[in-house]
CSV table of C-alpha atoms and ligand atoms in Angstrom, one decimal:
chain,number,residue,atom,x,y,z
A,1,MET,CA,4.5,32.5,-20.4
A,2,HIS,CA,7.5,30.2,-19.9
A,3,ILE,CA,8.2,28.1,-16.9
A,4,ILE,CA,11.7,26.9,-16.6
A,5,ASN,CA,11.6,23.5,-14.8
A,6,THR,CA,14.5,21.3,-15.8
A,7,TRP,CA,14.5,19.8,-12.3
A,8,GLY,CA,11.1,18.3,-12.8
A,9,ASP,CA,7.8,19.8,-11.8
A,10,LYS,CA,5.8,17.0,-10.3
A,11,MET,CA,3.3,18.9,-8.2
A,12,LYS,CA,0.4,20.7,-9.9
A,13,PHE,CA,-2.5,22.6,-8.5
A,14,GLN,CA,-6.2,22.5,-9.3
A,15,SER,CA,-9.1,24.8,-8.5
A,16,THR,CA,-11.7,23.8,-5.9
A,17,ARG,CA,-14.4,24.8,-8.4
A,18,GLY,CA,-13.3,22.3,-11.0
A,19,LEU,CA,-12.5,24.3,-14.0
A,20,GLU,CA,-8.7,24.5,-13.8
A,21,SER,CA,-6.1,21.8,-13.2
A,22,GLY,CA,-2.4,21.1,-14.0
A,23,VAL,CA,-1.4,24.6,-12.9
A,24,ALA,CA,2.2,25.1,-11.9
A,25,SER,CA,3.0,26.5,-8.5
A,26,ALA,CA,4.6,29.7,-9.7
A,27,GLU,CA,1.4,30.6,-11.5
A,28,ALA,CA,-0.9,29.6,-8.7
A,29,ILE,CA,1.1,31.8,-6.3
A,30,VAL,CA,1.2,34.9,-8.5
A,31,ARG,CA,-2.4,34.6,-9.5
A,32,GLY,CA,-3.6,34.0,-5.9
A,33,ILE,CA,-7.2,32.9,-6.9
A,34,ALA,CA,-8.2,30.6,-9.7
A,35,LYS,CA,-10.0,32.0,-12.8
A,36,ASP,CA,-13.2,30.1,-12.0
A,37,GLY,CA,-13.3,31.9,-8.5
A,38,GLY,CA,-12.0,28.8,-6.7
A,39,LEU,CA,-9.0,28.3,-4.6
A,40,TYR,CA,-5.8,26.4,-5.7
A,41,VAL,CA,-5.2,23.1,-4.0
A,42,PRO,CA,-2.4,20.6,-4.5
A,43,GLU,CA,-3.4,17.7,-6.8
A,44,SER,CA,-1.9,15.3,-4.3
A,45,PHE,CA,-0.3,15.1,-0.9
A,46,PRO,CA,3.2,13.6,-0.7
A,47,ASN,CA,3.6,11.3,2.3
A,48,LEU,CA,6.6,12.7,4.1
A,49,TYR,CA,6.1,11.7,7.7
A,50,ASP,CA,7.9,8.4,7.4
A,51,SER,CA,11.0,9.9,6.0
A,52,LEU,CA,10.9,13.0,8.2
A,53,LYS,CA,10.5,11.0,11.5
A,54,LYS,CA,14.0,9.7,10.9
A,55,GLU,CA,15.4,13.2,11.0
A,56,LYS,CA,13.7,14.7,14.1
A,57,THR,CA,16.6,17.1,14.8
A,58,LEU,CA,16.1,19.3,11.7
A,59,SER,CA,16.1,23.0,12.3
A,60,TYR,CA,12.9,24.9,11.6
A,61,GLU,CA,14.4,26.1,8.3
A,62,GLU,CA,15.6,22.6,7.2
A,63,LEU,CA,12.2,21.1,8.0
A,64,ALA,CA,10.4,23.9,6.1
A,65,PHE,CA,12.6,23.3,3.1
A,66,LYS,CA,11.9,19.5,3.0
A,67,ILE,CA,8.1,20.2,3.2
A,68,ILE,CA,7.8,23.2,1.0
A,69,LYS,CA,9.9,21.8,-1.8
A,70,GLU,CA,7.4,19.0,-2.4
A,71,TYR,CA,4.8,21.6,-3.3
A,72,PHE,CA,6.6,24.3,-5.2
A,73,THR,CA,8.4,22.0,-7.6
A,74,ASP,CA,8.7,24.5,-10.4
A,75,ILE,CA,10.9,26.8,-8.4
A,76,LYS,CA,14.5,25.7,-8.2
A,77,GLU,CA,15.5,24.0,-4.9
A,78,GLU,CA,18.4,26.4,-4.3
A,79,GLU,CA,16.0,29.3,-4.7
A,80,LEU,CA,13.5,27.8,-2.3
A,81,MET,CA,16.2,27.3,0.2
A,82,ASP,CA,17.3,31.0,-0.2
A,83,ALA,CA,13.6,32.0,0.1
A,84,ILE,CA,13.2,30.1,3.3
A,85,ASN,CA,16.4,31.5,4.8
A,86,GLU,CA,15.7,35.0,3.8
A,87,ALA,CA,12.2,34.7,5.3
A,88,TYR,CA,13.0,33.1,8.6
A,89,ASN,CA,16.7,33.5,9.6
A,90,ASP,CA,16.8,35.6,12.7
A,91,ARG,CA,13.3,36.8,12.1
A,92,PHE,CA,10.9,33.9,13.0
A,93,ASN,CA,10.9,30.8,15.1
A,94,VAL,CA,8.5,28.4,16.7
A,95,GLU,CA,8.6,27.3,20.3
A,96,VAL,CA,6.8,24.6,22.2
A,97,ASN,CA,5.9,25.6,25.8
A,98,LYS,CA,3.8,23.2,27.8
A,99,ASN,CA,1.1,22.1,25.3
A,100,PHE,CA,1.3,25.4,23.4
A,101,LEU,CA,2.8,25.7,20.0
A,102,GLU,CA,4.0,29.3,20.1
A,103,LEU,CA,3.7,30.7,16.6
A,104,TYR,CA,4.2,34.4,17.4
A,105,HIS,CA,7.9,34.8,17.6
A,106,GLY,CA,8.2,37.0,14.6
A,107,PRO,CA,8.4,40.7,13.7
A,108,THR,CA,4.8,41.5,14.3
A,109,CYS,CA,4.3,39.1,17.2
A,110,ALA,CA,1.4,37.2,15.6
A,111,PHE,CA,1.4,33.9,13.7
A,112,LYS,CA,0.6,35.5,10.3
A,113,ASP,CA,4.3,36.4,10.2
A,114,ALA,CA,5.4,32.9,9.2
A,115,ALA,CA,3.4,32.9,6.1
A,116,LEU,CA,3.8,36.5,5.3
A,117,LEU,CA,7.5,36.5,5.6
A,118,PHE,CA,7.7,33.5,3.2
A,119,LEU,CA,5.2,34.6,0.6
A,120,PRO,CA,7.1,37.6,-0.7
A,121,GLN,CA,10.3,35.5,-1.0
A,122,VAL,CA,8.5,32.8,-3.0
A,123,MET,CA,6.5,35.3,-5.0
A,124,ARG,CA,9.7,37.0,-6.0
A,125,ARG,CA,11.1,33.7,-7.3
A,126,ALA,CA,7.8,32.8,-9.0
A,127,ARG,CA,7.8,36.2,-10.7
A,128,LYS,CA,11.3,35.4,-12.0
A,129,ALA,CA,10.3,31.8,-13.1
A,130,LEU,CA,7.4,33.2,-15.0
A,131,GLY,CA,9.6,35.9,-16.6
A,132,LEU,CA,7.3,38.7,-15.6
A,133,LYS,CA,8.6,42.2,-16.6
A,134,GLU,CA,6.2,44.2,-14.6
A,135,GLU,CA,6.7,45.3,-11.0
A,136,VAL,CA,4.2,43.6,-8.8
A,137,VAL,CA,2.1,45.9,-6.5
A,138,ILE,CA,0.6,44.2,-3.5
A,139,LEU,CA,-2.6,45.8,-2.3
A,140,THR,CA,-3.9,45.0,1.1
A,141,ALA,CA,-6.8,46.2,3.2
A,142,THR,CA,-6.2,45.5,6.9
A,143,SER,CA,-8.1,45.6,10.2
A,144,GLY,CA,-4.7,45.8,11.8
A,145,ASP,CA,-2.5,42.7,11.8
A,146,THR,CA,-2.3,41.5,8.2
A,147,GLY,CA,-1.2,44.9,7.0
A,148,LYS,CA,1.8,45.1,9.3
A,149,ALA,CA,2.8,41.5,8.6
A,150,ALA,CA,2.6,42.2,4.8
A,151,LEU,CA,4.7,45.3,5.1
A,152,GLU,CA,7.4,43.5,7.0
A,153,GLY,CA,7.4,40.6,4.6
A,154,PHE,CA,7.5,42.7,1.4
A,155,LYS,CA,9.7,45.5,2.5
A,156,ASP,CA,12.7,46.0,0.2
A,157,VAL,CA,11.9,42.8,-1.8
A,158,GLU,CA,13.0,43.4,-5.3
A,159,GLY,CA,10.3,43.7,-8.0
A,160,PHE,CA,7.6,44.5,-5.5
A,161,LYS,CA,5.8,47.4,-3.9
A,162,VAL,CA,3.3,47.1,-1.1
A,163,ILE,CA,0.4,49.4,-0.4
A,164,VAL,CA,-1.6,49.0,2.8
A,165,TYR,CA,-5.0,50.7,3.6
A,166,TYR,CA,-6.3,50.7,7.1
A,167,PRO,CA,-9.4,52.4,8.6
A,168,LYS,CA,-7.9,55.5,10.2
A,169,LYS,CA,-10.2,55.2,13.2
A,170,GLY,CA,-10.5,51.4,13.2
A,171,VAL,CA,-7.3,50.0,14.5
A,172,SER,CA,-5.6,50.1,18.0
A,173,ALA,CA,-3.0,52.7,18.8
A,174,ILE,CA,-0.3,50.0,18.8
A,175,GLN,CA,-1.4,48.6,15.5
A,176,GLU,CA,-1.5,52.1,13.9
A,177,ARG,CA,2.0,52.9,15.2
A,178,GLN,CA,3.4,49.5,14.0
A,179,MET,CA,2.3,50.5,10.5
A,180,SER,CA,3.0,54.3,10.5
A,181,THR,CA,6.6,53.7,11.6
A,182,GLN,CA,7.2,51.1,8.8
A,183,GLU,CA,10.6,51.4,7.1
A,184,GLY,CA,11.5,50.2,3.6
A,185,LYS,CA,12.0,51.8,0.1
A,186,ASN,CA,8.9,50.2,-1.5
A,187,VAL,CA,6.2,50.5,1.2
A,188,LYS,CA,3.2,52.9,1.5
A,189,VAL,CA,0.6,53.0,4.3
A,190,TYR,CA,-2.6,54.9,3.9
A,191,GLY,CA,-5.2,55.6,6.5
A,192,ILE,CA,-8.7,55.9,4.9
A,193,THR,CA,-11.8,57.5,6.2
A,194,GLY,CA,-14.4,54.8,6.8
A,195,ASN,CA,-14.3,51.3,8.4
A,196,PHE,CA,-12.5,48.1,7.5
A,197,ASP,CA,-15.3,47.0,5.2
A,198,ASN,CA,-14.9,50.2,3.2
A,199,ALA,CA,-11.2,49.6,2.9
A,200,GLN,CA,-11.7,46.0,1.8
A,201,ASN,CA,-14.5,46.8,-0.6
A,202,GLY,CA,-12.3,49.5,-2.1
A,203,VAL,CA,-9.5,47.0,-2.7
A,204,LYS,CA,-11.9,44.5,-4.2
A,205,GLU,CA,-13.2,47.2,-6.5
A,206,ILE,CA,-9.7,48.0,-7.7
A,207,PHE,CA,-9.0,44.4,-8.4
A,208,GLY,CA,-12.2,44.2,-10.5
A,209,ASP,CA,-11.5,47.4,-12.5
A,210,GLU,CA,-9.9,46.1,-15.7
A,211,LYS,CA,-9.5,49.6,-17.2
A,212,PHE,CA,-7.5,50.7,-14.2
A,213,LYS,CA,-5.4,47.6,-14.2
A,214,GLU,CA,-4.7,48.2,-17.9
A,215,GLU,CA,-3.6,51.7,-17.2
A,216,LEU,CA,-1.2,50.5,-14.5
A,217,LYS,CA,0.1,47.8,-16.8
A,218,LYS,CA,1.1,50.5,-19.3
A,219,GLU,CA,3.1,52.1,-16.5
A,220,GLY,CA,4.8,48.7,-15.8
A,221,TYR,CA,2.8,47.6,-12.8
A,222,LEU,CA,0.8,44.4,-12.1
A,223,LEU,CA,-1.6,44.2,-9.1
A,224,SER,CA,-1.6,41.2,-6.8
A,225,SER,CA,-2.6,40.4,-3.2
A,226,ALA,CA,-1.2,38.8,-0.1
A,227,ASN,CA,-4.6,37.4,0.8
A,228,SER,CA,-4.7,34.4,3.1
A,229,ILE,CA,-6.2,32.2,0.4
A,230,ASN,CA,-3.0,32.3,-1.5
A,231,ILE,CA,-1.5,28.8,-1.6
A,232,GLY,CA,1.9,30.5,-1.0
A,233,ARG,CA,0.7,31.4,2.4
A,234,LEU,CA,-0.9,28.1,3.2
A,235,VAL,CA,1.9,25.6,2.5
A,236,PRO,CA,4.5,27.1,4.9
A,237,GLN,CA,2.0,26.7,7.7
A,238,ILE,CA,2.1,22.9,7.4
A,239,VAL,CA,5.6,23.1,8.8
A,240,TYR,CA,4.4,24.2,12.3
A,241,TYR,CA,2.6,20.9,13.0
A,242,PHE,CA,5.5,18.6,11.9
A,243,TYR,CA,7.8,20.8,14.0
A,244,GLY,CA,5.6,20.7,17.0
A,245,TYR,CA,5.0,17.0,16.8
A,246,PHE,CA,8.7,16.1,16.5
A,247,LYS,CA,9.4,18.4,19.5
A,248,LEU,CA,6.9,16.4,21.6
A,249,VAL,CA,8.6,13.2,20.6
A,250,LYS,CA,12.0,14.6,21.4
A,251,GLU,CA,10.8,15.8,24.8
A,252,GLY,CA,9.5,12.3,25.5
A,253,LYS,CA,5.9,13.5,25.8
A,254,ILE,CA,4.7,11.1,23.1
A,255,LYS,CA,6.1,8.0,21.5
A,256,GLU,CA,6.9,8.0,17.8
A,257,ASP,CA,3.8,7.5,15.7
A,258,GLU,CA,1.5,8.2,18.6
A,259,LYS,CA,-1.6,10.2,17.7
A,260,ILE,CA,-2.1,13.7,19.1
A,261,ASN,CA,-5.0,16.2,19.0
A,262,VAL,CA,-4.6,19.7,17.7
A,263,VAL,CA,-6.5,22.8,18.7
A,264,VAL,CA,-6.6,25.9,16.6
A,265,PRO,CA,-8.2,29.3,17.2
A,266,THR,CA,-9.8,29.8,13.9
A,267,GLY,CA,-10.8,32.7,11.7
A,268,ASN,CA,-10.3,32.1,8.0
A,269,PHE,CA,-9.7,28.4,8.5
A,270,GLY,CA,-6.1,28.6,7.1
A,271,ASN,CA,-4.1,27.5,10.1
A,272,ILE,CA,-6.3,24.5,10.9
A,273,LEU,CA,-6.4,23.5,7.3
A,274,ALA,CA,-2.6,23.4,7.3
A,275,ALA,CA,-2.9,20.9,10.2
A,276,TYR,CA,-5.2,18.8,8.1
A,277,TYR,CA,-2.8,18.9,5.2
A,278,ALA,CA,0.0,17.7,7.6
A,279,LYS,CA,-2.2,14.7,8.4
A,280,ARG,CA,-2.6,14.0,4.7
A,281,MET,CA,1.2,13.9,4.6
A,282,GLY,CA,1.2,11.3,7.2
A,283,LEU,CA,1.4,13.2,10.5
A,284,PRO,CA,-0.4,11.2,13.3
A,285,VAL,CA,-3.3,13.5,14.2
A,286,GLU,CA,-6.5,12.2,15.7
A,287,LYS,CA,-8.8,15.2,16.0
A,288,PHE,CA,-8.8,18.7,14.7
A,289,ILE,CA,-10.4,20.9,17.3
A,290,CYS,CA,-11.7,24.1,15.8
A,291,ALA,CA,-12.1,26.9,18.3
A,292,SER,CA,-14.3,30.0,17.6
A,293,ASN,CA,-15.2,33.1,19.6
A,294,ASP,CA,-18.7,34.5,19.7
A,295,ASN,CA,-18.8,34.5,15.9
A,296,LYS,CA,-19.4,30.8,16.0
A,297,VAL,CA,-20.4,30.0,12.5
A,298,LEU,CA,-17.9,27.1,12.3
A,299,THR,CA,-19.1,25.7,15.6
A,300,ASP,CA,-22.6,25.5,14.3
A,301,PHE,CA,-21.3,24.1,11.0
A,302,PHE,CA,-19.5,21.2,12.6
A,303,HIS,CA,-22.5,20.4,14.7
A,304,THR,CA,-25.1,20.5,11.9
A,305,GLY,CA,-23.5,20.5,8.5
A,306,VAL,CA,-25.2,23.8,7.8
A,307,TYR,CA,-23.0,26.8,7.1
A,308,ASP,CA,-25.1,29.9,7.9
A,309,LYS,CA,-23.4,33.3,7.8
A,310,ARG,CA,-26.7,35.2,8.1
A,311,ARG,CA,-26.0,36.9,11.4
A,312,GLU,CA,-24.4,40.0,12.8
A,313,LEU,CA,-20.7,40.1,13.1
A,314,ILE,CA,-19.8,40.5,16.8
A,315,LEU,CA,-16.7,42.5,17.7
A,316,THR,CA,-14.7,40.6,20.3
A,317,GLU,CA,-11.4,40.8,22.1
A,318,SER,CA,-10.0,38.2,19.7
A,319,PRO,CA,-10.4,40.4,16.6
A,320,SER,CA,-8.4,38.3,14.2
A,321,MET,CA,-11.1,35.7,14.5
A,322,ASP,CA,-14.1,38.0,14.0
A,323,ILE,CA,-15.1,36.5,10.7
A,324,LEU,CA,-18.3,35.1,9.2
A,325,VAL,CA,-17.0,33.6,6.0
A,326,SER,CA,-14.0,31.3,6.6
A,327,SER,CA,-12.7,31.1,3.0
A,328,ASN,CA,-10.3,28.2,3.4
A,329,LEU,CA,-13.1,25.8,4.5
A,330,GLU,CA,-13.7,25.5,0.8
A,331,ARG,CA,-10.5,23.6,0.5
A,332,LEU,CA,-11.5,21.1,3.2
A,333,LEU,CA,-14.9,20.6,1.6
A,334,PHE,CA,-13.2,19.9,-1.7
A,335,GLU,CA,-11.2,17.1,-0.2
A,336,GLY,CA,-14.2,15.7,1.6
A,337,SER,CA,-16.4,15.7,-1.5
A,338,GLY,CA,-13.9,13.5,-3.3
A,339,LYS,CA,-12.6,16.5,-5.3
A,340,ASP,CA,-16.0,17.3,-6.7
A,341,GLY,CA,-15.6,20.8,-8.1
A,342,GLU,CA,-19.2,21.0,-9.2
A,343,GLU,CA,-20.5,20.2,-5.8
A,344,ILE,CA,-18.3,22.9,-4.2
A,345,LYS,CA,-19.3,25.5,-6.8
A,346,LYS,CA,-23.0,24.9,-5.9
A,347,LEU,CA,-22.3,25.3,-2.2
A,348,MET,CA,-20.3,28.5,-2.7
A,349,ASP,CA,-22.9,29.9,-5.0
A,350,SER,CA,-25.5,29.2,-2.4
A,351,LEU,CA,-23.4,30.9,0.2
A,352,ILE,CA,-23.2,34.0,-2.0
A,353,LYS,CA,-26.9,34.1,-3.0
A,354,GLU,CA,-28.6,32.8,0.1
A,355,GLY,CA,-26.0,33.2,2.8
A,356,ILE,CA,-26.3,29.5,3.7
A,357,TYR,CA,-25.6,26.0,2.5
A,358,GLU,CA,-25.9,22.5,3.8
A,359,VAL,CA,-23.4,19.8,3.0
A,360,SER,CA,-24.2,16.2,1.8
A,361,ASP,CA,-24.3,13.2,4.2
A,362,LYS,CA,-21.0,12.0,2.7
A,363,LEU,CA,-19.4,15.3,3.6
A,364,LYS,CA,-20.9,15.2,7.1
A,365,GLU,CA,-19.3,11.8,7.6
A,366,PHE,CA,-16.0,13.1,6.4
A,367,LEU,CA,-16.1,16.1,8.8
A,368,LYS,CA,-16.2,13.8,11.9
A,369,ASP,CA,-12.4,14.2,12.3
A,370,PHE,CA,-13.3,17.8,13.3
A,371,TYR,CA,-14.7,19.1,16.5
A,372,GLY,CA,-16.1,22.6,16.8
A,373,ASN,CA,-16.9,24.7,19.8
A,374,PHE,CA,-16.7,28.3,20.9
A,375,ALA,CA,-15.7,30.5,23.9
A,376,THR,CA,-17.5,33.6,25.3
A,377,GLN,CA,-15.6,36.7,26.5
A,378,GLU,CA,-16.1,35.7,30.1
A,379,GLU,CA,-14.7,32.3,29.5
A,380,VAL,CA,-11.7,33.8,27.7
A,381,SER,CA,-10.9,36.2,30.6
A,382,LYS,CA,-11.2,33.4,33.1
A,383,ALA,CA,-8.9,31.2,31.0
A,384,ILE,CA,-6.3,33.9,30.8
A,385,SER,CA,-6.3,34.6,34.6
A,386,ASP,CA,-6.4,30.9,35.5
A,387,MET,CA,-3.5,30.0,33.2
A,388,TYR,CA,-1.5,32.9,34.7
A,389,ASN,CA,-2.4,32.4,38.3
A,390,LYS,CA,-2.0,28.6,38.3
A,391,GLU,CA,0.8,28.1,35.8
A,392,GLY,CA,2.5,31.4,35.6
A,393,TYR,CA,2.0,31.3,31.8
A,394,LEU,CA,0.6,34.2,29.9
A,395,ILE,CA,-1.7,33.6,26.9
A,396,ASP,CA,-3.3,36.1,24.5
A,397,THR,CA,-7.1,36.3,23.9
A,398,HIS,CA,-7.0,34.2,20.7
A,399,THR,CA,-5.0,31.4,22.4
A,400,ALA,CA,-7.4,31.6,25.3
A,401,VAL,CA,-10.3,30.8,23.0
A,402,ALA,CA,-8.5,27.7,22.0
A,403,GLN,CA,-7.7,26.8,25.6
A,404,VAL,CA,-11.4,27.1,26.6
A,405,VAL,CA,-12.6,25.0,23.7
A,406,TYR,CA,-10.0,22.4,24.5
A,407,GLU,CA,-11.2,22.2,28.1
A,408,LYS,CA,-14.8,21.8,26.8
A,409,TYR,CA,-13.7,19.0,24.5
A,410,VAL,CA,-11.9,17.1,27.3
A,411,LYS,CA,-15.0,17.5,29.5
A,412,GLU,CA,-17.3,16.2,26.8
A,413,THR,CA,-15.2,13.3,25.6
A,414,GLY,CA,-12.8,12.4,28.4
A,415,ALA,CA,-10.0,12.6,25.8
A,416,ASN,CA,-6.5,12.1,27.3
A,417,LYS,CA,-4.3,12.3,24.2
A,418,GLN,CA,-1.4,14.6,24.1
A,419,VAL,CA,-2.5,17.9,22.6
A,420,LEU,CA,-0.9,20.8,20.7
A,421,ILE,CA,-2.7,24.1,21.1
A,422,ALA,CA,-1.8,26.7,18.5
A,423,SER,CA,-0.8,29.9,20.3
A,424,THR,CA,-1.3,32.6,17.7
A,425,ALA,CA,-0.3,35.9,19.2
A,426,SER,CA,1.9,37.4,21.9
A,427,PRO,CA,-0.1,38.5,24.9
A,428,TYR,CA,1.6,41.9,24.5
A,429,LYS,CA,-0.3,42.3,21.2
A,430,PHE,CA,-3.6,42.7,23.1
A,431,PRO,CA,-2.3,44.1,26.4
A,432,ARG,CA,-5.5,45.9,27.5
A,433,SER,CA,-7.6,42.8,27.3
A,434,ILE,CA,-5.0,40.8,29.2
A,435,CYS,CA,-4.7,43.5,31.9
A,436,ASN,CA,-8.5,43.5,32.2
A,437,ALA,CA,-8.5,39.7,32.6
A,438,LEU,CA,-5.8,39.9,35.3
A,439,GLU,CA,-7.6,42.8,37.0
A,440,ILE,CA,-4.8,45.2,36.5
A,441,ASP,CA,-6.3,48.7,36.5
A,442,VAL,CA,-5.7,50.4,33.1
A,443,GLU,CA,-8.6,52.8,33.0
A,444,GLY,CA,-7.7,56.0,31.1
A,445,ILE,CA,-4.1,54.9,30.4
A,446,ASP,CA,-2.8,54.9,26.8
A,447,ASP,CA,-2.0,51.6,25.1
A,448,PHE,CA,1.7,52.1,25.2
A,449,LYS,CA,1.7,52.5,29.0
A,450,VAL,CA,-0.6,49.5,29.3
A,451,LEU,CA,2.3,47.4,27.9
A,452,ASN,CA,4.5,48.5,30.8
A,453,LYS,CA,1.8,47.9,33.3
A,454,LEU,CA,1.5,44.3,32.1
A,455,PHE,CA,5.3,43.9,32.3
A,456,GLU,CA,5.4,45.4,35.8
A,457,LYS,CA,2.9,42.9,37.0
A,458,THR,CA,4.2,39.8,35.2
A,459,LYS,CA,7.9,40.5,34.6
A,460,ILE,CA,7.4,38.6,31.3
A,461,GLU,CA,9.6,40.4,28.7
A,462,ILE,CA,7.9,42.7,26.2
A,463,PRO,CA,8.9,41.6,22.7
A,464,THR,CA,11.5,44.0,21.3
A,465,ASN,CA,9.3,44.7,18.3
A,466,LEU,CA,6.6,46.2,20.5
A,467,ARG,CA,8.8,47.9,23.0
A,468,ASP,CA,9.5,51.6,22.4
A,469,LEU,CA,7.1,51.8,19.5
A,470,ASP,CA,5.9,55.2,20.8
A,471,LYS,CA,9.4,56.5,20.4
A,472,LYS,CA,10.0,55.5,16.8
A,473,GLN,CA,9.7,58.0,14.0
A,474,ILE,CA,6.4,58.2,12.1
A,475,LEU,CA,7.0,57.8,8.4
A,476,HIS,CA,3.4,57.4,7.1
A,477,GLU,CA,0.7,59.9,7.9
A,478,GLU,CA,-1.4,60.3,4.7
A,479,VAL,CA,-5.2,59.9,5.0
A,480,TRP,CA,-7.4,59.5,1.9
A,481,ASP,CA,-11.1,59.5,1.5
A,482,LYS,CA,-12.5,56.0,1.1
A,483,ASP,CA,-13.7,56.9,-2.4
A,484,GLU,CA,-10.2,58.0,-3.5
A,485,MET,CA,-8.2,54.8,-3.0
A,486,LYS,CA,-7.3,54.6,-6.7
A,487,GLU,CA,-6.0,58.2,-6.6
A,488,ALA,CA,-3.9,57.2,-3.7
A,489,ILE,CA,-2.2,54.4,-5.6
A,490,LEU,CA,-1.5,56.7,-8.6
A,491,SER,CA,0.0,59.4,-6.4
A,492,TYR,CA,2.5,56.8,-5.1
A,493,LEU,CA,3.3,55.1,-8.4
A,494,LYS,CA,3.5,58.0,-10.7
B,1,PLP,C1,-5.4,35.2,11.7
B,1,PLP,C2,-5.4,34.9,13.1
B,1,PLP,C3,-6.1,33.7,13.6
B,1,PLP,C4,-7.0,32.9,12.7
B,1,PLP,O1,-6.2,32.1,11.8
B,1,PLP,P1,-6.9,31.6,10.4
B,1,PLP,O2,-5.8,30.9,9.7
B,1,PLP,O3,-7.5,32.8,9.7
B,1,PLP,O4,-8.0,30.6,10.9
B,1,PLP,C5,-6.0,33.4,14.9
B,1,PLP,N1,-5.3,34.1,15.8
B,1,PLP,C6,-4.6,35.2,15.4
B,1,PLP,C7,-3.8,36.0,16.4
B,1,PLP,C8,-4.6,35.6,14.1
B,1,PLP,O5,-3.9,36.7,13.7
């Protein structure tokens, strides 16, 4: 494999489990996960805050370029600029409203858009830099949101196909319609019998099947994933926090260099880790407030230093945070351990074998910059209705989890620092829960009509991408048995 890097390739990546280092970004992006099972992390963090603060008026795209180019140094700068423009122009933007960093102004109305619009663009350039001949097939199992965002990101991207599996009976009517109406020459959506775990295990099994992959390779295809542990998804998220911070400075809410707190509704720990990476690049952040729903593994972890996933997964109304293993936490622990890959490997082995691990005293000390707490369903509903009734501002269930936890933090500590609360989804993405919180009667009404009910009550505009979904043409209707996921791929590729 050749990497063309006449413009210098300063940044390298290493694995959190210690057995790989000096990996160029294009390889880290295309591979997704390191060969030793670890996650790729940057070998260093460039301090950019001091230079960026002199240019507070940069557009989102310009800021993204300045940050991202420090990491993906083996992809030509012009190509990165194109990747960013193709990803974001007219498709995604970040807004700051009160203390809320609204990250959901994209094609699927949730914050995963930002990363999943960029990843395909950078992967396409990485594929070129590596001189790969094969077409790359992205396989994704989804419980609803990630699938749609991956479809939007990869649609019509040259050199790629994207196949999404979702549990036929396990997603909301709106989520299903978002996927089944997906346009694009290179996309395929399959419903499967079974639940999300079946879909995810099916995909994992396919990735582990060397013989099947060999067979596909002969046909000219290479399998890859758009999983949230891909470093190509993580790096673009750093941009949010710089953008939000400079916006607060511009609005006069903070002075330059003043420290702020950030609150992030957390699932896989990607978004909050990006905030930590921003701090490592110099951004003045005091506390990272990690908000969980009833699946409060992380809350317990930040209180005790013990990560214990041995519990039932609870299905909540903030489904994108219903997670027991927050994969990206491994990256934080790696930094906190002083980049001790052996120590991290032991912890992760213990998690797999015993379902639990406890970190060292040194790590516990390091984790003091983080505060964890959780919100129950009643607290979430109350936060939604309070915020709407008192401030006229509508927040979704995930953002409400963050709001509740922030209130708890203030109550416990008396903190009065300026705060940025990550707002991760449009309230219209989960309209039934919002209507219930606002006591709008939606008993027996279908999801599409619920959207209109919420609009009638609040007069807050329904995002265009969710409006009229029920009138769009259905393009994907195939349903396969959960044991025939490979056959489904072959039927599409051959
Ligand atoms: C994915 C998601 C989250 C959790 O983000 P992580 O980076 O996985 O911690 C929170 N809210 C929404 C709406 C999401 O889609």
